Amino acid sequence: MTEAVEYDVVVLGAGPTGENVADRVRAGGLSTAVVEGELVGGECSYWACMPSKALLRPVITRADARRVPGVRQAVQGPLDADAVLAHRDEYASHWKDDGQVAWLDSTGARFYRGRGKLHGPRTVVVEGPEGEHHVLKARHAVAVCTGSRALLPDLPGLAGAKAWTSREATSAHAVPDRLAVVGGGVVGVEMATAWRALGSRVTLLVRGDGLLPRMEPFVGEHVADALAEAGVDVRLNTDVSAVVRDGGTGPVTLVLGDGDRIEADEVLFATGRAPRTDDIGLDTVGLESGRWLTVDDSCRVEGSEWLYAVGDVNHRALLTHQGKYQARIAGAAIVARSQGVPLLETDRWGAHAATADTAGAPQVVFTDPEVGAVGLSLAEAQAAGHRVRAVDQDLTSVAGAGLYADGYRGRARMVVDLDREVLLGVTFVGPGVGELLHSATIAVVGEVPIDRLWHAVPSYPTISEIWLRLLEAYRQG
């Protein structure tokens, strides 16, 4: 057995979450090793946030410009797909991680490239790309930050069909003439938006009766209408029962539950996520491989004194910014515990409790129109037993919307806790609403009383004046 090297902390996974855990514990004076078998920077940098938003930004910019008199005439032509894809490549660093590795080195952490697995308590074994073997021992903590992967359904023919997942959808180097998208969640609607604008004939197949089902129902209605107007064939209440693609090349045929068939050049399955915990040695520490890891608010795995699970793997909030937030919390907790500092487990808003995951995790969906939501939907608040009231306003009620775009369409909702008169959730749908979301996040997470929000005066004429309209509607009862 190779002689073990000791560190205070070993981080398994070097995506944004793992990078931030390493940075925080290093800043706290702890020696740190980071293990990554793919690219440093993880899913967000190369196959999710950055490349997807680079694809979507030209789409949204053109759509906004076409709604402004004096500009729309100049932007009637098609997008330059080659330029968009080249811009995307730059934002994905051409799938090279030299810059990220240099940053990680600058923190003082020791980087091990290779496949890392737990091998008993506080021990990680790394198999390097050239067959080298490392054994790492953690004095204080091992942080599992391995993220999540696309979850494919068990369908006849799918295994050999070379279907796209979110990775292929954000990194493809050519525009397919026909693209079928299976799934009506965030990845499905964003990629349908992007590839339709780049020239694909897109068919969106959704099992349920609406898009973005975890959000307020009106959100999915707005997005579905806009996709249809853009030329996407949106089919709700549609099941896929089989996939046919001979040899994994040529056109792909989707067999639908009603017997109908759809032919496409590529098919994207955007049907959920699974944790990357199936081959990291969880069984060597008494945990079940392939499962989400249950943690407390400091992101420490339940029943363990040394194992942490941070980011997607704990299934609290599968969002990059929430993973980075958890990393800050977990890093602070690891440092404090290494120094023998007692943590106040009852301190709801303390530096060692990732309570924002449940109190108000914000999310923007970069479709046209955009969606911004934070906190609980009306249905979620009611299911949780809160006595609530939903206040809705059409975004066209404010002057800023009309100035932003001709024919502006959008809606806002705030969910009010009637017992405490604070906001439990806020949702916006409409062009440009992503930039409204942080104000809503502050209101929800900060539990700002309605009476205080009344004195937060929005600037005129901006879309943020919708806050005034929402508060007026609430006060008028």
Tab-separated table of C-alpha atoms in Angstrom:
chain	number	residue	atom	x	y	z
A	1	MET	CA	0.000	0.000	0.000
A	2	THR	CA	1.296	3.454	-0.923
A	3	GLU	CA	2.243	5.511	2.108
A	4	ALA	CA	-0.575	7.861	3.092
A	5	VAL	CA	-0.218	11.623	2.928
A	6	GLU	CA	-2.046	13.532	5.659
A	7	TYR	CA	-4.061	16.714	5.220
A	8	ASP	CA	-6.488	18.480	7.506
A	9	VAL	CA	-9.206	18.336	4.840
A	10	VAL	CA	-9.686	16.285	1.668
A	11	VAL	CA	-12.182	17.600	-0.886
A	12	LEU	CA	-13.590	15.097	-3.373
A	13	GLY	CA	-14.658	17.047	-6.466
A	14	ALA	CA	-13.359	20.343	-7.868
A	15	GLY	CA	-16.456	21.964	-9.274
A	16	PRO	CA	-17.550	25.372	-7.954
A	17	THR	CA	-18.652	23.787	-4.671
A	18	GLY	CA	-15.445	21.873	-4.066
A	19	GLU	CA	-13.339	24.869	-5.078
A	20	ASN	CA	-15.128	27.037	-2.543
A	21	VAL	CA	-14.837	24.496	0.251
A	22	ALA	CA	-11.099	24.299	-0.420
A	23	ASP	CA	-10.748	28.071	-0.526
A	24	ARG	CA	-12.597	28.523	2.788
A	25	VAL	CA	-10.739	25.867	4.741
A	26	ARG	CA	-7.406	27.036	3.349
A	27	ALA	CA	-8.259	30.598	4.425
A	28	GLY	CA	-8.902	29.140	7.871
A	29	GLY	CA	-5.383	27.754	7.980
A	30	LEU	CA	-6.116	24.093	7.240
A	31	SER	CA	-4.007	22.025	4.859
A	32	THR	CA	-6.163	20.812	2.005
A	33	ALA	CA	-6.106	18.281	-0.836
A	34	VAL	CA	-8.551	18.471	-3.745
A	35	VAL	CA	-9.291	15.492	-6.002
A	36	GLU	CA	-10.918	15.742	-9.432
A	37	GLY	CA	-11.176	13.135	-12.188
A	38	GLU	CA	-12.563	15.453	-14.891
A	39	LEU	CA	-12.069	19.194	-15.401
A	40	VAL	CA	-11.415	21.553	-12.506
A	41	GLY	CA	-14.377	23.915	-12.540
A	42	GLY	CA	-16.917	21.142	-12.888
A	43	GLU	CA	-20.297	20.915	-14.572
A	44	CYS	CA	-21.111	24.621	-14.278
A	45	SER	CA	-18.010	25.830	-16.093
A	46	TYR	CA	-18.052	23.427	-19.028
A	47	TRP	CA	-21.499	21.851	-19.509
A	48	ALA	CA	-24.087	23.862	-17.573
A	49	CYS	CA	-24.240	27.486	-16.357
A	50	MET	CA	-21.551	29.106	-18.463
A	51	PRO	CA	-22.014	27.459	-21.879
A	52	SER	CA	-25.805	27.395	-21.636
A	53	LYS	CA	-26.030	31.077	-20.784
A	54	ALA	CA	-23.520	31.904	-23.522
A	55	LEU	CA	-25.878	30.153	-25.953
A	56	LEU	CA	-28.937	31.914	-24.566
A	57	ARG	CA	-27.628	35.463	-24.228
A	58	PRO	CA	-27.695	36.252	-27.990
A	59	VAL	CA	-31.188	34.749	-28.174
A	60	ILE	CA	-32.537	36.987	-25.415
A	61	THR	CA	-30.701	40.058	-26.707
A	62	ARG	CA	-32.198	39.677	-30.170
A	63	ALA	CA	-35.664	39.048	-28.748
A	64	ASP	CA	-35.440	42.185	-26.582
A	65	ALA	CA	-34.167	44.281	-29.479
A	66	ARG	CA	-37.011	43.153	-31.716
A	67	ARG	CA	-39.464	44.632	-29.213
A	68	VAL	CA	-37.939	48.134	-29.278
A	69	PRO	CA	-38.979	50.651	-31.972
A	70	GLY	CA	-36.050	51.949	-33.983
A	71	VAL	CA	-34.016	48.822	-33.296
A	72	ARG	CA	-36.212	45.942	-34.405
A	73	GLN	CA	-35.658	46.671	-38.087
A	74	ALA	CA	-31.917	46.154	-37.656
A	75	VAL	CA	-32.174	42.704	-36.083
A	76	GLN	CA	-34.613	40.813	-38.266
A	77	GLY	CA	-32.048	38.421	-39.686
A	78	PRO	CA	-31.070	35.033	-38.249
A	79	LEU	CA	-28.472	34.597	-35.548
A	80	ASP	CA	-24.938	33.857	-36.699
A	81	ALA	CA	-24.829	30.325	-35.299
A	82	ASP	CA	-21.104	29.902	-35.883
A	83	ALA	CA	-20.370	33.099	-33.938
A	84	VAL	CA	-22.683	32.077	-31.108
A	85	LEU	CA	-21.069	28.657	-30.820
A	86	ALA	CA	-17.577	30.182	-30.925
A	87	HIS	CA	-18.562	32.596	-28.139
A	88	ARG	CA	-19.893	29.627	-26.176
A	89	ASP	CA	-16.578	27.836	-26.661
A	90	GLU	CA	-14.720	30.790	-25.152
A	91	TYR	CA	-16.961	30.802	-22.089
A	92	ALA	CA	-16.353	27.074	-21.680
A	93	SER	CA	-12.590	27.778	-21.899
A	94	HIS	CA	-12.523	25.416	-24.893
A	95	TRP	CA	-12.999	22.619	-22.332
A	96	LYS	CA	-9.537	23.138	-20.881
A	97	ASP	CA	-9.048	23.788	-17.176
A	98	ASP	CA	-5.590	25.386	-17.065
A	99	GLY	CA	-6.954	28.633	-15.610
A	100	GLN	CA	-9.012	26.864	-12.969
A	101	VAL	CA	-6.070	24.686	-11.953
A	102	ALA	CA	-3.894	27.787	-11.604
A	103	TRP	CA	-6.516	29.419	-9.380
A	104	LEU	CA	-6.787	26.309	-7.225
A	105	ASP	CA	-3.007	26.183	-6.869
A	106	SER	CA	-3.022	29.843	-5.801
A	107	THR	CA	-5.152	28.967	-2.767
A	108	GLY	CA	-2.411	26.715	-1.438
A	109	ALA	CA	-4.477	23.547	-1.830
A	110	ARG	CA	-2.775	20.445	-3.231
A	111	PHE	CA	-4.478	19.220	-6.399
A	112	TYR	CA	-4.663	15.541	-7.312
A	113	ARG	CA	-6.005	14.762	-10.754
A	114	GLY	CA	-7.603	11.356	-10.855
A	115	ARG	CA	-10.442	9.168	-9.743
A	116	GLY	CA	-10.975	9.523	-6.009
A	117	LYS	CA	-12.820	7.077	-3.762
A	118	LEU	CA	-13.387	6.749	-0.053
A	119	HIS	CA	-11.517	3.820	1.428
A	120	GLY	CA	-12.737	3.707	4.974
A	121	PRO	CA	-13.060	6.535	7.512
A	122	ARG	CA	-11.147	9.734	6.724
A	123	THR	CA	-9.327	8.056	3.826
A	124	VAL	CA	-9.445	8.795	0.084
A	125	VAL	CA	-7.618	6.713	-2.526
A	126	VAL	CA	-6.786	8.394	-5.849
A	127	GLU	CA	-6.027	6.585	-9.099
A	128	GLY	CA	-4.224	9.023	-11.396
A	129	PRO	CA	-4.500	9.228	-15.194
A	130	GLU	CA	-1.139	7.493	-15.631
A	131	GLY	CA	-1.922	4.753	-13.151
A	132	GLU	CA	-0.318	6.491	-10.185
A	133	HIS	CA	-1.762	5.702	-6.774
A	134	HIS	CA	-2.226	8.104	-3.843
A	135	VAL	CA	-3.647	7.532	-0.366
A	136	LEU	CA	-4.880	10.672	1.385
A	137	LYS	CA	-5.776	10.816	5.079
A	138	ALA	CA	-7.942	13.594	6.507
A	139	ARG	CA	-7.350	14.733	10.068
A	140	HIS	CA	-10.597	16.673	10.335
A	141	ALA	CA	-12.912	16.261	7.342
A	142	VAL	CA	-13.601	14.758	3.947
A	143	ALA	CA	-15.985	16.851	1.859
A	144	VAL	CA	-17.867	15.048	-0.923
A	145	CYS	CA	-18.549	17.627	-3.639
A	146	THR	CA	-19.027	15.337	-6.625
A	147	GLY	CA	-22.213	16.955	-7.923
A	148	SER	CA	-24.903	15.333	-10.017
A	149	ARG	CA	-25.337	13.819	-13.464
A	150	ALA	CA	-28.121	13.602	-15.992
A	151	LEU	CA	-30.672	10.898	-15.203
A	152	LEU	CA	-31.901	8.958	-18.229
A	153	PRO	CA	-35.139	6.965	-18.181
A	154	ASP	CA	-35.184	3.220	-18.711
A	155	LEU	CA	-36.589	3.131	-22.246
A	156	PRO	CA	-36.236	0.468	-24.930
A	157	GLY	CA	-33.557	1.490	-27.431
A	158	LEU	CA	-32.272	4.488	-25.488
A	159	ALA	CA	-28.978	2.944	-24.378
A	160	GLY	CA	-27.671	2.643	-27.949
A	161	ALA	CA	-29.273	5.782	-29.381
A	162	LYS	CA	-26.497	8.222	-28.418
A	163	ALA	CA	-29.069	10.632	-27.032
A	164	TRP	CA	-28.012	14.042	-25.843
A	165	THR	CA	-28.003	14.906	-22.166
A	166	SER	CA	-27.464	18.431	-20.869
A	167	ARG	CA	-23.736	18.003	-21.568
A	168	GLU	CA	-24.148	17.364	-25.284
A	169	ALA	CA	-26.861	20.007	-25.565
A	170	THR	CA	-24.554	22.739	-24.260
A	171	SER	CA	-21.387	21.605	-26.048
A	172	ALA	CA	-22.612	20.539	-29.502
A	173	HIS	CA	-20.620	22.055	-32.360
A	174	ALA	CA	-23.314	21.968	-35.029
A	175	VAL	CA	-26.964	22.961	-35.165
A	176	PRO	CA	-29.189	19.913	-35.765
A	177	ASP	CA	-31.865	20.450	-38.366
A	178	ARG	CA	-34.428	18.707	-36.141
A	179	LEU	CA	-34.135	18.424	-32.367
A	180	ALA	CA	-36.515	16.582	-30.063
A	181	VAL	CA	-36.377	17.634	-26.415
A	182	VAL	CA	-37.871	15.323	-23.799
A	183	GLY	CA	-38.644	17.072	-20.515
A	184	GLY	CA	-40.274	20.350	-19.530
A	185	GLY	CA	-37.990	21.430	-16.698
A	186	VAL	CA	-35.317	24.110	-16.707
A	187	VAL	CA	-32.850	22.314	-18.984
A	188	GLY	CA	-35.584	21.325	-21.429
A	189	VAL	CA	-37.072	24.792	-21.856
A	190	GLU	CA	-33.715	26.604	-21.929
A	191	MET	CA	-32.263	24.300	-24.568
A	192	ALA	CA	-35.477	24.399	-26.616
A	193	THR	CA	-35.191	28.197	-26.529
A	194	ALA	CA	-31.531	28.233	-27.561
A	195	TRP	CA	-31.527	25.668	-30.344
A	196	ARG	CA	-34.772	26.908	-31.877
A	197	ALA	CA	-33.257	30.397	-32.130
A	198	LEU	CA	-30.115	28.913	-33.685
A	199	GLY	CA	-32.176	27.307	-36.435
A	200	SER	CA	-33.316	23.880	-35.238
A	201	ARG	CA	-36.858	22.716	-35.718
A	202	VAL	CA	-37.598	21.802	-32.113
A	203	THR	CA	-40.260	19.494	-30.720
A	204	LEU	CA	-40.688	19.661	-26.941
A	205	LEU	CA	-42.265	16.565	-25.382
A	206	VAL	CA	-43.561	16.850	-21.814
A	207	ARG	CA	-45.210	14.122	-19.738
A	208	GLY	CA	-47.168	16.528	-17.538
A	209	ASP	CA	-49.744	19.171	-18.309
A	210	GLY	CA	-47.382	22.157	-18.056
A	211	LEU	CA	-43.817	23.397	-18.232
A	212	LEU	CA	-41.602	24.151	-15.210
A	213	PRO	CA	-43.949	22.225	-12.889
A	214	ARG	CA	-42.109	23.156	-9.682
A	215	MET	CA	-42.945	26.830	-10.185
A	216	GLU	CA	-46.205	28.749	-10.145
A	217	PRO	CA	-48.525	27.429	-12.898
A	218	PHE	CA	-48.691	30.766	-14.719
A	219	VAL	CA	-44.920	30.595	-15.317
A	220	GLY	CA	-45.175	27.477	-17.455
A	221	GLU	CA	-48.099	28.981	-19.361
A	222	HIS	CA	-46.127	32.109	-20.288
A	223	VAL	CA	-43.057	30.110	-21.326
A	224	ALA	CA	-45.098	27.583	-23.330
A	225	ASP	CA	-46.901	30.344	-25.214
A	226	ALA	CA	-43.618	32.062	-26.047
A	227	LEU	CA	-41.963	28.848	-27.222
A	228	ALA	CA	-44.925	28.099	-29.446
A	229	GLU	CA	-44.777	31.611	-30.917
A	230	ALA	CA	-41.081	31.062	-31.624
A	231	GLY	CA	-41.935	27.938	-33.607
A	232	VAL	CA	-41.378	25.171	-31.062
A	233	ASP	CA	-43.845	22.308	-31.303
A	234	VAL	CA	-44.850	22.008	-27.628
A	235	ARG	CA	-46.638	18.756	-26.813
A	236	LEU	CA	-47.952	18.330	-23.269
A	237	ASN	CA	-49.252	15.110	-21.704
A	238	THR	CA	-46.985	13.149	-24.038
A	239	ASP	CA	-45.048	10.015	-23.065
A	240	VAL	CA	-42.089	8.538	-24.917
A	241	SER	CA	-42.196	4.738	-24.842
A	242	ALA	CA	-39.177	3.810	-26.983
A	243	VAL	CA	-36.266	5.209	-28.974
A	244	VAL	CA	-35.078	3.804	-32.314
A	245	ARG	CA	-31.716	4.669	-33.864
A	246	ASP	CA	-29.911	2.065	-35.906
A	247	GLY	CA	-26.267	1.852	-34.932
A	248	GLY	CA	-26.491	5.111	-33.004
A	249	THR	CA	-26.219	7.118	-36.230
A	250	GLY	CA	-28.618	8.786	-38.600
A	251	PRO	CA	-32.082	10.013	-37.659
A	252	VAL	CA	-33.612	9.022	-34.339
A	253	THR	CA	-37.248	7.979	-33.993
A	254	LEU	CA	-39.224	8.500	-30.798
A	255	VAL	CA	-42.156	6.186	-30.285
A	256	LEU	CA	-44.846	7.937	-28.261
A	257	GLY	CA	-47.229	6.389	-25.788
A	258	ASP	CA	-50.166	6.780	-28.162
A	259	GLY	CA	-48.286	4.996	-30.949
A	260	ASP	CA	-47.364	8.153	-32.851
A	261	ARG	CA	-43.754	8.578	-34.008
A	262	ILE	CA	-41.482	11.596	-34.221
A	263	GLU	CA	-38.278	11.655	-36.230
A	264	ALA	CA	-35.393	13.981	-35.381
A	265	ASP	CA	-31.698	14.344	-36.064
A	266	GLU	CA	-30.861	14.547	-32.354
A	267	VAL	CA	-32.813	13.944	-29.160
A	268	LEU	CA	-32.141	15.581	-25.799
A	269	PHE	CA	-33.372	13.863	-22.649
A	270	ALA	CA	-33.724	16.461	-19.891
A	271	THR	CA	-35.467	14.205	-17.421
A	272	GLY	CA	-33.837	14.836	-14.076
A	273	ARG	CA	-30.594	14.492	-12.129
A	274	ALA	CA	-28.930	11.761	-10.086
A	275	PRO	CA	-26.119	12.119	-7.530
A	276	ARG	CA	-22.559	11.274	-8.528
A	277	THR	CA	-22.157	8.961	-5.566
A	278	ASP	CA	-22.365	5.574	-7.263
A	279	ASP	CA	-18.611	4.895	-7.418
A	280	ILE	CA	-16.943	6.923	-4.675
A	281	GLY	CA	-16.637	4.250	-1.997
A	282	LEU	CA	-19.590	5.165	0.186
A	283	ASP	CA	-20.013	1.496	1.040
A	284	THR	CA	-16.624	1.558	2.803
A	285	VAL	CA	-18.014	3.986	5.384
A	286	GLY	CA	-21.396	2.323	5.895
A	287	LEU	CA	-23.388	4.373	3.376
A	288	GLU	CA	-25.310	3.265	0.290
A	289	SER	CA	-23.687	4.011	-3.044
A	290	GLY	CA	-25.637	5.942	-5.647
A	291	ARG	CA	-27.851	7.736	-3.130
A	292	TRP	CA	-28.257	11.373	-2.175
A	293	LEU	CA	-26.484	12.125	1.103
A	294	THR	CA	-28.554	13.475	3.987
A	295	VAL	CA	-26.863	16.289	5.912
A	296	ASP	CA	-27.506	18.753	8.724
A	297	ASP	CA	-27.459	22.515	8.197
A	298	SER	CA	-23.652	22.572	8.376
A	299	CYS	CA	-23.600	20.024	5.505
A	300	ARG	CA	-22.177	17.306	7.740
A	301	VAL	CA	-23.510	13.870	6.845
A	302	GLU	CA	-25.965	12.615	9.430
A	303	GLY	CA	-24.333	10.178	11.841
A	304	SER	CA	-20.767	11.216	10.966
A	305	GLU	CA	-18.259	13.446	12.746
A	306	TRP	CA	-15.948	13.886	9.744
A	307	LEU	CA	-17.856	13.400	6.463
A	308	TYR	CA	-19.490	16.354	4.712
A	309	ALA	CA	-21.619	16.391	1.552
A	310	VAL	CA	-21.823	19.780	-0.101
A	311	GLY	CA	-23.712	20.939	-3.191
A	312	ASP	CA	-25.881	18.778	-5.428
A	313	VAL	CA	-24.992	15.506	-3.666
A	314	ASN	CA	-27.087	16.449	-0.620
A	315	HIS	CA	-30.153	17.248	-2.759
A	316	ARG	CA	-31.030	20.384	-0.793
A	317	ALA	CA	-30.879	22.795	-3.742
A	318	LEU	CA	-29.412	21.735	-7.085
A	319	LEU	CA	-28.146	25.175	-8.067
A	320	THR	CA	-24.559	26.346	-8.501
A	321	HIS	CA	-24.978	29.444	-6.351
A	322	GLN	CA	-26.538	27.391	-3.566
A	323	GLY	CA	-23.685	24.893	-3.744
A	324	LYS	CA	-21.185	27.729	-3.381
A	325	TYR	CA	-23.212	29.103	-0.485
A	326	GLN	CA	-23.202	25.694	1.190
A	327	ALA	CA	-19.436	25.550	0.614
A	328	ARG	CA	-18.970	28.784	2.537
A	329	ILE	CA	-21.092	27.405	5.384
A	330	ALA	CA	-19.413	23.988	5.426
A	331	GLY	CA	-15.940	25.498	5.180
A	332	ALA	CA	-16.597	27.744	8.162
A	333	ALA	CA	-18.027	24.812	10.136
A	334	ILE	CA	-15.029	22.577	9.377
A	335	VAL	CA	-12.585	25.281	10.460
A	336	ALA	CA	-14.535	26.010	13.646
A	337	ARG	CA	-14.795	22.359	14.627
A	338	SER	CA	-11.091	21.802	13.904
A	339	GLN	CA	-10.382	24.511	16.485
A	340	GLY	CA	-12.757	23.033	19.041
A	341	VAL	CA	-15.195	25.920	18.714
A	342	PRO	CA	-18.709	24.786	19.719
A	343	LEU	CA	-21.297	25.534	17.052
A	344	LEU	CA	-24.657	26.916	18.049
A	345	GLU	CA	-26.876	24.302	16.438
A	346	THR	CA	-29.943	26.393	17.241
A	347	ASP	CA	-28.565	29.539	15.597
A	348	ARG	CA	-30.837	29.605	12.562
A	349	TRP	CA	-29.025	32.433	10.784
A	350	GLY	CA	-25.513	31.683	12.018
A	351	ALA	CA	-22.383	31.358	9.901
A	352	HIS	CA	-22.535	27.577	10.165
A	353	ALA	CA	-26.124	26.912	9.058
A	354	ALA	CA	-27.132	26.685	5.386
A	355	THR	CA	-30.713	27.697	6.067
A	356	ALA	CA	-31.101	29.658	2.835
A	357	ASP	CA	-31.540	26.333	1.031
A	358	THR	CA	-35.020	26.078	2.499
A	359	ALA	CA	-35.779	29.705	3.400
A	360	GLY	CA	-35.117	31.194	-0.008
A	361	ALA	CA	-33.096	29.580	-2.791
A	362	PRO	CA	-33.383	31.897	-5.825
A	363	GLN	CA	-33.455	30.624	-9.389
A	364	VAL	CA	-33.509	32.302	-12.794
A	365	VAL	CA	-34.645	30.439	-15.909
A	366	PHE	CA	-33.057	32.118	-18.930
A	367	THR	CA	-35.842	31.594	-21.415
A	368	ASP	CA	-37.695	34.288	-23.343
A	369	PRO	CA	-39.523	35.399	-21.238
A	370	GLU	CA	-37.211	35.048	-18.252
A	371	VAL	CA	-38.381	33.511	-15.004
A	372	GLY	CA	-37.221	34.471	-11.525
A	373	ALA	CA	-38.435	32.756	-8.382
A	374	VAL	CA	-37.389	32.571	-4.735
A	375	GLY	CA	-38.878	30.870	-1.700
A	376	LEU	CA	-42.159	28.964	-1.714
A	377	SER	CA	-44.820	28.843	-4.372
A	378	LEU	CA	-48.421	29.247	-3.252
A	379	ALA	CA	-48.994	25.477	-3.402
A	380	GLU	CA	-45.807	24.765	-1.441
A	381	ALA	CA	-46.698	27.295	1.242
A	382	GLN	CA	-50.185	25.864	1.630
A	383	ALA	CA	-48.830	22.299	1.761
A	384	ALA	CA	-46.433	23.384	4.526
A	385	GLY	CA	-49.401	24.536	6.614
A	386	HIS	CA	-48.891	28.300	6.351
A	387	ARG	CA	-51.870	30.649	6.357
A	388	VAL	CA	-51.088	32.568	3.193
A	389	ARG	CA	-52.402	34.884	0.538
A	390	ALA	CA	-51.152	35.199	-3.027
A	391	VAL	CA	-51.000	38.692	-4.503
A	392	ASP	CA	-50.781	38.826	-8.307
A	393	GLN	CA	-50.043	41.719	-10.624
A	394	ASP	CA	-49.652	42.015	-14.377
A	395	LEU	CA	-46.233	43.489	-15.114
A	396	THR	CA	-47.762	45.722	-17.773
A	397	SER	CA	-49.221	47.754	-14.889
A	398	VAL	CA	-45.890	49.586	-14.534
A	399	ALA	CA	-44.505	52.154	-16.959
A	400	GLY	CA	-41.066	50.547	-16.988
A	401	ALA	CA	-42.421	47.448	-18.709
A	402	GLY	CA	-43.750	49.380	-21.671
A	403	LEU	CA	-40.475	51.259	-21.977
A	404	TYR	CA	-38.537	48.009	-21.818
A	405	ALA	CA	-40.428	46.486	-24.727
A	406	ASP	CA	-43.433	46.987	-26.963
A	407	GLY	CA	-46.058	44.381	-26.222
A	408	TYR	CA	-44.425	43.479	-22.911
A	409	ARG	CA	-46.082	40.485	-21.238
A	410	GLY	CA	-45.407	39.247	-17.736
A	411	ARG	CA	-46.763	38.557	-14.293
A	412	ALA	CA	-45.617	38.778	-10.688
A	413	ARG	CA	-46.791	37.006	-7.562
A	414	MET	CA	-45.849	37.348	-3.911
A	415	VAL	CA	-46.940	34.808	-1.326
A	416	VAL	CA	-47.580	36.461	2.033
A	417	ASP	CA	-47.530	34.758	5.426
A	418	LEU	CA	-50.655	36.320	6.929
A	419	ASP	CA	-49.692	35.545	10.513
A	420	ARG	CA	-46.292	37.266	10.387
A	421	GLU	CA	-46.898	39.568	7.384
A	422	VAL	CA	-43.642	38.611	5.692
A	423	LEU	CA	-43.051	37.155	2.245
A	424	LEU	CA	-42.611	33.403	1.861
A	425	GLY	CA	-42.063	33.489	-1.885
A	426	VAL	CA	-41.948	35.732	-4.947
A	427	THR	CA	-42.188	34.777	-8.628
A	428	PHE	CA	-41.719	36.876	-11.759
A	429	VAL	CA	-42.092	35.944	-15.412
A	430	GLY	CA	-41.355	38.430	-18.184
A	431	PRO	CA	-38.472	39.920	-20.166
A	432	GLY	CA	-35.639	41.137	-17.951
A	433	VAL	CA	-37.085	39.928	-14.653
A	434	GLY	CA	-33.952	38.040	-13.629
A	435	GLU	CA	-32.466	41.308	-12.407
A	436	LEU	CA	-35.465	41.816	-10.099
A	437	LEU	CA	-34.843	38.609	-8.228
A	438	HIS	CA	-32.236	39.659	-5.696
A	439	SER	CA	-34.551	42.272	-4.218
A	440	ALA	CA	-37.107	39.511	-3.742
A	441	THR	CA	-34.472	37.226	-2.237
A	442	ILE	CA	-33.553	39.871	0.335
A	443	ALA	CA	-37.213	40.381	1.210
A	444	VAL	CA	-37.862	36.642	1.624
A	445	VAL	CA	-34.649	35.545	3.340
A	446	GLY	CA	-34.453	38.690	5.468
A	447	GLU	CA	-38.101	38.248	6.483
A	448	VAL	CA	-38.642	41.951	5.921
A	449	PRO	CA	-42.057	42.947	7.299
A	450	ILE	CA	-44.583	44.214	4.768
A	451	ASP	CA	-44.780	47.495	6.684
A	452	ARG	CA	-41.040	48.043	6.112
A	453	LEU	CA	-41.171	47.009	2.458
A	454	TRP	CA	-43.740	49.770	1.940
A	455	HIS	CA	-40.931	52.265	2.568
A	456	ALA	CA	-38.540	50.660	0.047
A	457	VAL	CA	-39.468	52.995	-2.808
A	458	PRO	CA	-38.831	51.612	-6.327
A	459	SER	CA	-37.297	53.897	-8.936
A	460	TYR	CA	-39.544	55.278	-11.653
A	461	PRO	CA	-39.875	54.335	-14.467
A	462	THR	CA	-38.447	50.830	-13.980
A	463	ILE	CA	-39.949	47.363	-13.961
A	464	SER	CA	-39.100	47.200	-10.254
A	465	GLU	CA	-42.086	49.473	-9.668
A	466	ILE	CA	-44.041	46.217	-9.680
A	467	TRP	CA	-43.120	46.024	-5.982
A	468	LEU	CA	-45.291	49.079	-5.340
A	469	ARG	CA	-48.207	47.567	-7.240
A	470	LEU	CA	-47.914	44.271	-5.326
A	471	LEU	CA	-47.794	46.030	-1.959
A	472	GLU	CA	-50.706	48.309	-2.869
A	473	ALA	CA	-52.794	45.287	-3.863
A	474	TYR	CA	-51.983	43.568	-0.586
A	475	ARG	CA	-52.878	46.621	1.518
A	476	GLN	CA	-56.138	47.079	-0.361
A	477	GLY	CA	-57.028	43.526	0.624
